[in-house]
CSV table of C-alpha atoms in Angstrom, one decimal:
chain,number,residue,atom,x,y,z
A,543,MET,CA,-100.2,-93.4,-82.8
A,544,PRO,CA,-99.2,-90.2,-83.3
A,545,ASP,CA,-96.4,-89.2,-85.2
A,546,PHE,CA,-93.7,-88.6,-82.8
A,547,TRP,CA,-90.5,-86.4,-82.4
A,548,ARG,CA,-91.3,-83.9,-85.1
A,549,ASP,CA,-88.5,-82.2,-84.1
A,550,SER,CA,-86.2,-85.1,-85.0
A,551,GLY,CA,-87.0,-83.9,-88.4
A,552,TYR,CA,-87.6,-87.5,-89.8
A,553,HIS,CA,-90.5,-85.7,-91.8
A,554,LEU,CA,-88.1,-84.1,-94.0
A,555,LEU,CA,-86.3,-87.5,-95.3
A,556,GLU,CA,-87.1,-89.8,-97.9
A,557,GLU,CA,-86.6,-93.6,-97.5
A,558,THR,CA,-84.3,-96.2,-100.0
A,559,PRO,CA,-86.0,-99.6,-101.3
A,560,GLU,CA,-83.5,-100.8,-98.9
A,561,GLY,CA,-85.1,-99.0,-95.7
A,562,ARG,CA,-82.5,-96.4,-95.1
A,563,LEU,CA,-82.9,-92.6,-95.0
A,564,THR,CA,-81.5,-90.0,-97.6
A,565,ILE,CA,-81.2,-86.5,-97.1
A,566,SER,CA,-83.1,-83.8,-98.6
A,567,ASP,CA,-82.7,-79.4,-99.0
A,568,ASP,CA,-85.2,-79.3,-96.4
A,569,PHE,CA,-83.8,-81.3,-93.7
A,570,LEU,CA,-80.3,-79.7,-94.4
A,571,ARG,CA,-82.1,-76.2,-94.3
A,572,ALA,CA,-83.8,-77.0,-91.1
A,573,TYR,CA,-80.2,-76.9,-89.7
A,574,LEU,CA,-79.7,-73.3,-90.9
A,575,ILE,CA,-82.9,-72.0,-89.3
A,576,ARG,CA,-81.4,-73.4,-86.0
A,577,PRO,CA,-80.4,-70.3,-83.4
A,578,GLU,CA,-77.1,-71.1,-83.9
A,579,MET,CA,-76.6,-70.3,-88.0
A,580,ARG,CA,-79.6,-67.7,-87.8
A,581,PRO,CA,-77.9,-63.9,-88.2
A,582,PRO,CA,-78.3,-61.9,-84.9
A,583,GLN,CA,-79.4,-58.9,-85.4
A,584,GLU,CA,-75.8,-57.0,-85.9
A,585,ALA,CA,-74.8,-59.2,-88.1
A,586,CYS,CA,-73.2,-57.9,-91.2
A,587,LYS,CA,-74.4,-57.7,-94.5
A,588,ALA,CA,-71.9,-60.1,-95.7
A,589,GLU,CA,-74.0,-63.1,-93.2
A,590,ARG,CA,-76.9,-62.2,-94.2
A,591,HIS,CA,-76.5,-63.2,-97.5
A,592,LEU,CA,-74.9,-65.7,-97.0
A,593,HIS,CA,-77.5,-67.4,-94.9
A,594,ALA,CA,-80.1,-66.4,-96.8
A,595,ASP,CA,-78.4,-68.1,-100.0
A,596,LEU,CA,-78.3,-71.1,-98.3
A,597,LEU,CA,-81.4,-71.4,-97.9
A,598,ASP,CA,-82.3,-70.6,-100.9
A,599,SER,CA,-80.0,-73.5,-102.2
A,600,PRO,CA,-78.3,-75.6,-99.3
A,601,ARG,CA,-76.1,-77.8,-101.8
A,602,MET,CA,-74.1,-75.0,-102.5
A,603,ALA,CA,-70.5,-74.4,-102.2
A,604,VAL,CA,-69.6,-71.8,-99.3
A,605,THR,CA,-66.0,-70.6,-101.1
A,606,GLN,CA,-63.3,-69.8,-98.4
A,607,GLU,CA,-63.9,-65.7,-99.7
A,608,ARG,CA,-67.1,-65.6,-98.8
A,609,LEU,CA,-66.3,-66.8,-95.4
A,610,ASP,CA,-63.5,-64.8,-95.2
A,611,ALA,CA,-66.1,-61.7,-95.7
A,612,LEU,CA,-67.9,-62.4,-92.5
A,613,ALA,CA,-67.0,-60.4,-89.8
A,614,ASP,CA,-67.7,-62.2,-87.2
A,615,PRO,CA,-65.2,-65.3,-86.4
A,616,ASP,CA,-67.6,-67.3,-84.3
A,617,ALA,CA,-70.0,-66.9,-87.9
A,618,ILE,CA,-67.1,-67.7,-89.6
A,619,ASP,CA,-66.8,-71.7,-87.4
A,620,ASN,CA,-70.3,-72.1,-87.6
A,621,TYR,CA,-69.9,-71.8,-91.0
A,622,ARG,CA,-66.8,-74.3,-91.7
A,623,VAL,CA,-68.1,-76.7,-89.1
A,624,TRP,CA,-71.3,-77.1,-90.6
A,625,THR,CA,-70.6,-77.1,-94.7
A,626,ALA,CA,-68.5,-80.0,-93.4
A,627,TYR,CA,-71.0,-82.2,-91.9
A,628,ARG,CA,-73.2,-81.0,-95.0
A,629,ASP,CA,-70.5,-82.3,-97.5
A,630,ARG,CA,-70.2,-85.5,-95.1
A,631,LEU,CA,-74.9,-85.5,-95.8
A,632,LEU,CA,-73.6,-85.4,-99.8
A,633,GLU,CA,-71.1,-87.3,-99.6
A,634,ALA,CA,-72.8,-90.9,-98.5
A,635,GLU,CA,-76.0,-92.6,-99.8
A,636,THR,CA,-77.9,-93.1,-96.9
A,637,LEU,CA,-77.6,-90.9,-93.0
A,638,GLU,CA,-76.9,-94.3,-91.6
A,639,GLU,CA,-73.6,-94.7,-93.6
A,640,VAL,CA,-72.6,-91.2,-92.3
A,641,TYR,CA,-73.0,-92.4,-88.9
A,642,MET,CA,-71.2,-96.3,-89.3
A,643,GLY,CA,-68.5,-93.7,-90.8
A,644,ILE,CA,-67.7,-91.6,-87.6
A,645,PHE,CA,-67.7,-94.4,-85.6
A,646,ALA,CA,-65.7,-96.8,-88.4
A,647,PRO,CA,-64.2,-94.4,-90.5
A,648,ASP,CA,-62.5,-95.7,-93.5
A,649,ASP,CA,-59.1,-95.6,-94.7
A,650,ARG,CA,-58.7,-92.7,-96.0
A,651,ALA,CA,-61.6,-90.9,-93.5
A,652,ALA,CA,-58.7,-92.7,-90.7
A,653,ASN,CA,-55.7,-90.4,-92.3
A,654,ASP,CA,-57.1,-87.5,-93.4
A,655,SER,CA,-56.4,-84.7,-91.1
A,656,ASP,CA,-58.1,-82.0,-93.5
A,657,ILE,CA,-61.5,-83.8,-92.4
A,658,PHE,CA,-63.5,-81.5,-89.8
A,659,PRO,CA,-64.7,-83.5,-86.5
A,660,VAL,CA,-68.6,-83.9,-86.0
A,661,PRO,CA,-69.7,-82.1,-83.2
A,662,PRO,CA,-71.7,-84.4,-80.6
A,663,ILE,CA,-74.5,-82.3,-81.3
A,664,PHE,CA,-74.9,-83.2,-84.7
A,665,ILE,CA,-74.3,-87.0,-83.8
A,666,ASP,CA,-76.7,-86.7,-81.6
A,667,HIS,CA,-79.1,-85.6,-84.2
A,668,LEU,CA,-78.4,-88.6,-86.1
A,669,SER,CA,-78.8,-90.9,-83.3
A,670,HIS,CA,-82.4,-89.2,-82.7
A,671,VAL,CA,-83.4,-89.6,-86.3
A,672,ILE,CA,-82.5,-92.5,-87.1
A,673,GLN,CA,-83.8,-94.1,-84.0
A,674,ARG,CA,-87.2,-92.3,-85.0
A,675,HIS,CA,-87.0,-94.6,-88.2
A,676,ILE,CA,-85.5,-97.8,-86.7
A,677,LEU,CA,-88.5,-97.0,-84.1
A,678,GLY,CA,-91.6,-97.5,-87.1
A,679,GLU,CA,-95.0,-96.5,-86.8
A,680,GLU,CA,-96.1,-99.3,-84.5
A,681,ALA,CA,-93.0,-98.0,-81.7
A,682,ASP,CA,-94.4,-99.0,-77.7
A,683,PRO,CA,-93.8,-95.9,-75.8
A,684,LEU,CA,-91.9,-97.1,-73.2
A,685,ALA,CA,-89.5,-98.2,-76.2
A,686,VAL,CA,-89.5,-94.4,-77.5
A,687,ARG,CA,-88.5,-93.2,-73.5
A,688,ALA,CA,-86.3,-95.7,-73.7
A,689,ALA,CA,-84.8,-95.2,-77.2
A,690,GLU,CA,-84.0,-91.3,-76.2
A,691,LEU,CA,-80.7,-92.8,-74.2
A,692,PHE,CA,-79.7,-92.8,-77.3
A,693,PHE,CA,-79.4,-88.7,-77.8
A,694,ARG,CA,-80.7,-87.0,-74.9
A,695,GLU,CA,-78.3,-87.0,-71.3
A,696,GLN,CA,-80.3,-88.5,-68.7
A,697,LYS,CA,-79.9,-87.8,-64.9
A,698,VAL,CA,-80.2,-91.4,-62.7
A,699,THR,CA,-81.5,-91.6,-58.8
A,700,LEU,CA,-81.7,-94.6,-57.0
A,701,ARG,CA,-84.1,-94.7,-54.6
A,702,GLU,CA,-85.8,-97.5,-52.7
A,703,GLY,CA,-84.3,-100.4,-55.5
A,704,GLN,CA,-85.8,-98.6,-58.2
A,705,ILE,CA,-83.8,-97.0,-60.8
A,706,LEU,CA,-85.5,-93.9,-62.4
A,707,LEU,CA,-83.8,-91.7,-65.6
A,708,ALA,CA,-85.2,-88.1,-66.3
A,709,ASP,CA,-83.9,-85.8,-69.4
A,710,SER,CA,-80.8,-83.1,-67.9
A,711,ASP,CA,-82.1,-80.9,-69.8
A,712,THR,CA,-85.2,-81.1,-68.3
A,713,VAL,CA,-83.6,-81.6,-64.9
A,714,GLU,CA,-81.8,-78.3,-65.0
A,715,MET,CA,-84.7,-76.3,-66.6
A,716,TYR,CA,-86.8,-77.0,-63.4
A,717,ALA,CA,-83.2,-76.6,-61.4
A,718,THR,CA,-83.1,-72.5,-62.9
A,719,GLN,CA,-86.4,-72.0,-61.2
A,720,GLU,CA,-85.5,-73.1,-58.0
A,721,SER,CA,-81.6,-73.7,-56.7
A,722,THR,CA,-82.4,-76.4,-54.2
A,723,VAL,CA,-84.3,-78.7,-57.0
A,724,SER,CA,-82.9,-82.3,-57.9
A,725,LEU,CA,-84.5,-84.9,-59.5
A,726,GLY,CA,-85.8,-86.3,-55.8
A,727,ASN,CA,-87.4,-83.1,-55.5
A,728,LEU,CA,-89.1,-83.8,-58.7
A,729,LEU,CA,-90.8,-87.2,-57.8
A,730,ALA,CA,-93.0,-87.7,-54.3
A,731,GLN,CA,-93.3,-91.5,-53.0
A,732,SER,CA,-96.6,-93.1,-52.7
A,733,GLU,CA,-97.1,-96.2,-50.9
A,734,GLY,CA,-93.9,-97.2,-51.6
A,735,GLN,CA,-93.8,-96.6,-55.3
A,736,ALA,CA,-92.4,-93.5,-57.2
A,737,ARG,CA,-95.1,-90.8,-58.5
A,738,SER,CA,-94.6,-87.5,-60.3
A,739,LEU,CA,-95.5,-84.4,-58.8
A,740,GLU,CA,-93.1,-82.4,-61.9
A,741,LEU,CA,-92.3,-85.1,-63.8
A,742,ASP,CA,-94.6,-88.8,-65.1
A,743,VAL,CA,-92.4,-92.1,-64.2
A,744,LEU,CA,-93.9,-94.0,-67.1
A,745,SER,CA,-95.3,-97.6,-66.2
A,746,ARG,CA,-96.8,-100.1,-68.7
A,747,GLU,CA,-100.0,-99.1,-67.6
A,748,ASN,CA,-99.5,-94.8,-68.4
A,749,ALA,CA,-97.5,-95.3,-71.0
A,750,ASP,CA,-99.9,-93.9,-73.5
A,751,ILE,CA,-99.2,-90.0,-72.4
A,752,TYR,CA,-95.9,-90.5,-73.3
A,753,TRP,CA,-97.6,-89.2,-76.9
A,754,GLU,CA,-99.0,-86.4,-75.7
A,755,ARG,CA,-95.6,-85.0,-75.0
A,756,ASP,CA,-92.8,-86.8,-76.8
A,757,THR,CA,-90.8,-83.3,-77.8
A,758,ARG,CA,-91.0,-82.1,-73.9
A,759,TYR,CA,-88.5,-84.9,-72.4
A,760,ASP,CA,-90.2,-85.0,-69.0
A,761,THR,CA,-91.3,-88.7,-69.0
A,762,VAL,CA,-88.9,-90.5,-66.0
A,763,LEU,CA,-88.1,-94.0,-66.9
A,764,ARG,CA,-87.8,-96.7,-63.8
A,765,VAL,CA,-84.8,-99.3,-65.5
A,766,ASP,CA,-84.1,-101.1,-62.3
A,767,PHE,CA,-84.0,-105.0,-63.0
A,768,GLY,CA,-87.1,-106.7,-63.6
A,769,SER,CA,-88.7,-103.0,-64.9
A,770,PRO,CA,-90.8,-102.5,-68.3
A,771,GLY,CA,-88.7,-100.0,-69.3
A,772,LEU,CA,-85.6,-102.0,-68.6
A,773,ASP,CA,-87.3,-104.3,-71.0
A,774,ALA,CA,-87.9,-101.5,-73.5
A,775,LEU,CA,-84.2,-100.6,-73.3
A,776,CYS,CA,-83.1,-104.4,-74.4
A,777,ARG,CA,-85.7,-104.7,-77.7
A,778,THR,CA,-84.7,-100.7,-78.6
A,779,LEU,CA,-81.0,-102.4,-79.2
A,780,GLU,CA,-81.2,-105.0,-80.2
A,781,LYS,CA,-83.8,-103.4,-83.2
A,782,TRP,CA,-80.6,-100.7,-83.4
A,783,VAL,CA,-78.2,-103.5,-83.7
A,784,ALA,CA,-80.3,-105.0,-86.6
A,785,HIS,CA,-80.8,-102.2,-88.7
A,786,PHE,CA,-77.2,-101.4,-88.8
A,787,LEU,CA,-75.3,-104.7,-89.1
A,788,ASP,CA,-78.2,-106.9,-90.6
A,789,ILE,CA,-77.5,-108.9,-87.4
A,790,GLU,CA,-80.6,-111.0,-85.4
A,791,VAL,CA,-79.2,-110.7,-81.2
A,792,LYS,CA,-81.0,-111.4,-78.2
A,793,ILE,CA,-80.1,-108.7,-75.6
A,794,GLN,CA,-81.2,-109.4,-71.7
A,795,PRO,CA,-80.5,-107.5,-68.4
A,796,ILE,CA,-78.3,-110.0,-66.0
A,797,PRO,CA,-77.4,-108.9,-62.0
A,798,GLU,CA,-74.2,-110.2,-62.4
A,799,ILE,CA,-72.2,-111.8,-64.6
A,800,LYS,CA,-71.6,-115.6,-63.9
A,801,ASP,CA,-69.4,-117.1,-67.3
A,802,GLU,CA,-66.5,-119.1,-66.0
A,803,SER,CA,-64.3,-118.2,-69.5
A,804,TRP,CA,-66.7,-114.7,-70.9
A,805,VAL,CA,-64.4,-113.6,-73.8
A,806,TRP,CA,-66.0,-111.6,-75.8
A,807,TYR,CA,-66.9,-107.7,-73.3
A,808,VAL,CA,-68.4,-104.2,-75.2
A,809,GLY,CA,-68.6,-101.2,-72.4
A,810,LEU,CA,-71.4,-99.2,-73.5
A,811,ASP,CA,-70.3,-95.6,-72.8
A,812,ALA,CA,-66.5,-95.1,-71.4
A,813,GLU,CA,-67.0,-95.4,-67.3
A,814,SER,CA,-67.9,-99.2,-68.7
A,815,THR,CA,-65.7,-99.9,-70.9
A,816,GLY,CA,-62.7,-98.9,-67.9
A,817,LEU,CA,-64.6,-101.0,-65.5
A,818,PHE,CA,-64.5,-104.0,-68.4
A,819,ASN,CA,-60.5,-103.2,-69.1
A,820,THR,CA,-60.0,-103.3,-65.1
A,821,LEU,CA,-61.2,-107.0,-65.3
A,822,TYR,CA,-59.5,-107.1,-68.3
A,823,ARG,CA,-55.8,-106.7,-66.8
A,824,GLY,CA,-56.9,-109.1,-63.9
A,825,GLN,CA,-57.1,-106.2,-61.2
A,826,GLU,CA,-60.0,-105.7,-59.2
A,827,ALA,CA,-63.0,-103.3,-59.6
A,828,SER,CA,-62.8,-100.7,-57.4
A,829,GLU,CA,-65.7,-99.3,-55.2
A,830,GLU,CA,-66.3,-96.3,-57.1
A,831,GLN,CA,-66.4,-98.5,-60.6
A,832,MET,CA,-69.0,-100.8,-59.2
A,833,TYR,CA,-70.9,-97.7,-57.3
A,834,ARG,CA,-71.2,-96.3,-61.0
A,835,LEU,CA,-72.4,-99.9,-62.7
A,836,LEU,CA,-75.3,-99.5,-63.1
A,837,CYS,CA,-76.8,-102.5,-65.7
A,838,LEU,CA,-75.4,-105.5,-67.1
A,839,PHE,CA,-76.4,-107.1,-70.3
A,840,ARG,CA,-75.6,-111.0,-71.7
A,841,ALA,CA,-76.2,-110.7,-76.0
A,842,GLU,CA,-76.3,-113.8,-78.0
A,843,PHE,CA,-76.1,-113.5,-81.7
A,844,SER,CA,-78.6,-115.6,-83.1
A,845,ASP,CA,-76.3,-117.1,-86.3
A,846,SER,CA,-73.2,-118.1,-84.4
A,847,SER,CA,-71.3,-117.9,-88.0
A,848,VAL,CA,-71.7,-113.6,-88.0
A,849,MET,CA,-69.0,-113.9,-85.2
A,850,LEU,CA,-65.1,-114.1,-85.2
A,851,PRO,CA,-64.4,-117.6,-84.8
A,852,GLN,CA,-62.7,-117.9,-81.6
A,853,VAL,CA,-65.7,-116.4,-80.0
A,854,ALA,CA,-68.2,-118.0,-82.0
A,855,GLY,CA,-71.3,-119.4,-80.3
A,856,ARG,CA,-69.9,-117.6,-77.2
A,857,PRO,CA,-72.2,-114.5,-75.0
A,858,VAL,CA,-71.0,-110.9,-75.7
A,859,TYR,CA,-71.4,-109.2,-71.7
A,860,MET,CA,-72.3,-105.5,-72.3
A,861,ALA,CA,-72.9,-102.8,-69.5
A,862,LEU,CA,-73.8,-99.1,-68.7
A,863,SER,CA,-72.7,-97.0,-65.8
A,864,MET,CA,-73.2,-93.2,-65.1
A,865,ASP,CA,-70.2,-91.4,-64.8
A,866,ASP,CA,-70.4,-88.8,-61.9
A,867,PRO,CA,-67.3,-90.1,-59.8
A,868,ALA,CA,-68.4,-87.5,-56.3
A,869,ALA,CA,-71.5,-90.2,-55.9
A,870,CYS,CA,-69.2,-92.4,-54.9
A,871,ALA,CA,-68.0,-90.5,-52.0
A,872,SER,CA,-71.5,-89.8,-50.8
A,873,SER,CA,-72.9,-93.2,-50.8
A,874,ARG,CA,-73.1,-95.9,-48.3
A,875,ARG,CA,-72.5,-99.0,-50.4
A,876,THR,CA,-70.3,-101.3,-49.8
A,877,CYS,CA,-68.1,-102.9,-53.3
A,878,SER,CA,-68.3,-107.1,-53.0
A,879,THR,CA,-65.7,-109.0,-55.0
A,880,ILE,CA,-65.6,-109.4,-57.8
A,881,CYS,CA,-63.3,-111.5,-58.5
A,882,ARG,CA,-64.3,-115.3,-57.6
A,883,SER,CA,-61.2,-117.0,-59.3
A,884,ARG,CA,-58.0,-116.4,-60.9
A,885,PRO,CA,-58.4,-114.5,-64.4
A,886,GLY,CA,-57.7,-117.0,-67.3
A,887,HIS,CA,-55.9,-116.6,-70.6
A,888,GLU,CA,-58.4,-116.9,-72.6
A,889,GLN,CA,-58.8,-113.7,-75.5
A,890,GLY,CA,-61.9,-112.5,-77.5
A,891,HIS,CA,-63.0,-109.2,-79.2
A,892,GLY,CA,-63.0,-107.2,-76.7
A,893,GLY,CA,-61.3,-108.7,-73.3
A,894,ARG,CA,-61.0,-111.5,-71.8
A,895,GLY,CA,-62.2,-113.0,-68.2
A,896,ASP,CA,-62.1,-116.2,-66.3
A,897,GLY,CA,-64.2,-116.7,-63.2
A,898,HIS,CA,-64.6,-113.2,-63.2
A,899,SER,CA,-68.1,-112.0,-61.3
A,900,VAL,CA,-69.0,-108.7,-61.8
A,901,GLY,CA,-72.3,-107.1,-60.3
A,902,ARG,CA,-74.0,-104.1,-58.0
A,903,PRO,CA,-72.7,-104.8,-55.1
A,904,ASP,CA,-76.6,-105.3,-53.3
A,905,GLY,CA,-77.3,-107.9,-55.8
A,906,ARG,CA,-79.4,-105.9,-58.6
A,907,ALA,CA,-78.9,-104.9,-62.1
A,908,ASP,CA,-79.6,-101.4,-63.0
A,909,LEU,CA,-79.0,-99.1,-66.1
A,910,GLY,CA,-77.8,-96.0,-67.2
A,911,PRO,CA,-77.3,-93.8,-70.2
A,912,LEU,CA,-76.1,-94.1,-74.1
A,913,ALA,CA,-75.8,-90.3,-74.0
A,914,GLY,CA,-74.3,-89.8,-70.8
A,915,VAL,CA,-75.8,-91.2,-67.0
A,916,HIS,CA,-75.2,-88.3,-64.1
A,917,ASP,CA,-76.3,-89.5,-60.7
A,918,ASP,CA,-78.2,-86.8,-58.7
A,919,PRO,CA,-75.9,-85.1,-55.7
A,920,GLY,CA,-79.1,-84.7,-54.3
A,921,LEU,CA,-80.3,-88.3,-53.5
A,922,ALA,CA,-76.8,-90.4,-53.5
A,923,GLY,CA,-76.0,-92.4,-50.3
A,924,LEU,CA,-80.2,-92.9,-50.5
């Protein structure tokens, strides 16, 4: 297996005896040579000197005086954001600590208005490089492709029972070459199976082609219920939880929730959280919410003692959705009833439920990504 995702900068990091990642000067320099940070031809002398000094010593302090000397206000903003993020990296013992601190800040960080928010591009990069570490040196190519959902936005296409995910930036690249291109235009049908004209759909049989193009992000992942791609995503989620929390969970896709008293849920994106919250309030999900829903999961903890007492031993239900509301308006699908009995009164960590059944109106369970899924308007309603 080749050394995949070299573009993540993983090879520039160091590993602690506990299996965590720590930064190096070269890792910091990699940020400085990005196009956003490199001085353009018209940059002033002060900006060129600052950039050169940081390349020489990427951990050096950048004073307000040096920032004020820059002629370009955008450059000033870029250096402020980057140095704030760099300082986060330097203050933390590991990259995992930085990532956890963004989403579960300590009391000091939560109340400190002077702390710069971390831009999404940096969060995506953290996910990228940490996933590279988690996947390891014997990774399954389908699992590696599934892990792209953690840091790269996807476009989703529903076609003849298949759920197809393609990298959003890659599809947009084709769109700049041909104004009418959509993900559907990039795929052809052959004996009822999706095959690629420009983008290859990964399967168990051809999965090894991923290694030849791992940084091109131009393969399509099938994630409909029962597909190897969806199973690969479940394994990737399990490893992510285990790495950060040292907790073993078993995650499986499900077509619907048939639990008479489900009490704990996790929306893996904003749309799914909204759907679960709707059910938590005892309301019926809208047709639009149901169309956006792409996948349901059931997670079970191997050791129930690590769970909250009120939900110990109970499953956790998760969902992933796409985020394009316009897709629902053009769809011919109808929404089935999702509330099959009266709401209960049991409350857990994520929400409550009693007798709710959440599922795709056609009985399938499908999937959208963690980094964001967009419906492909060229195929809406197929």
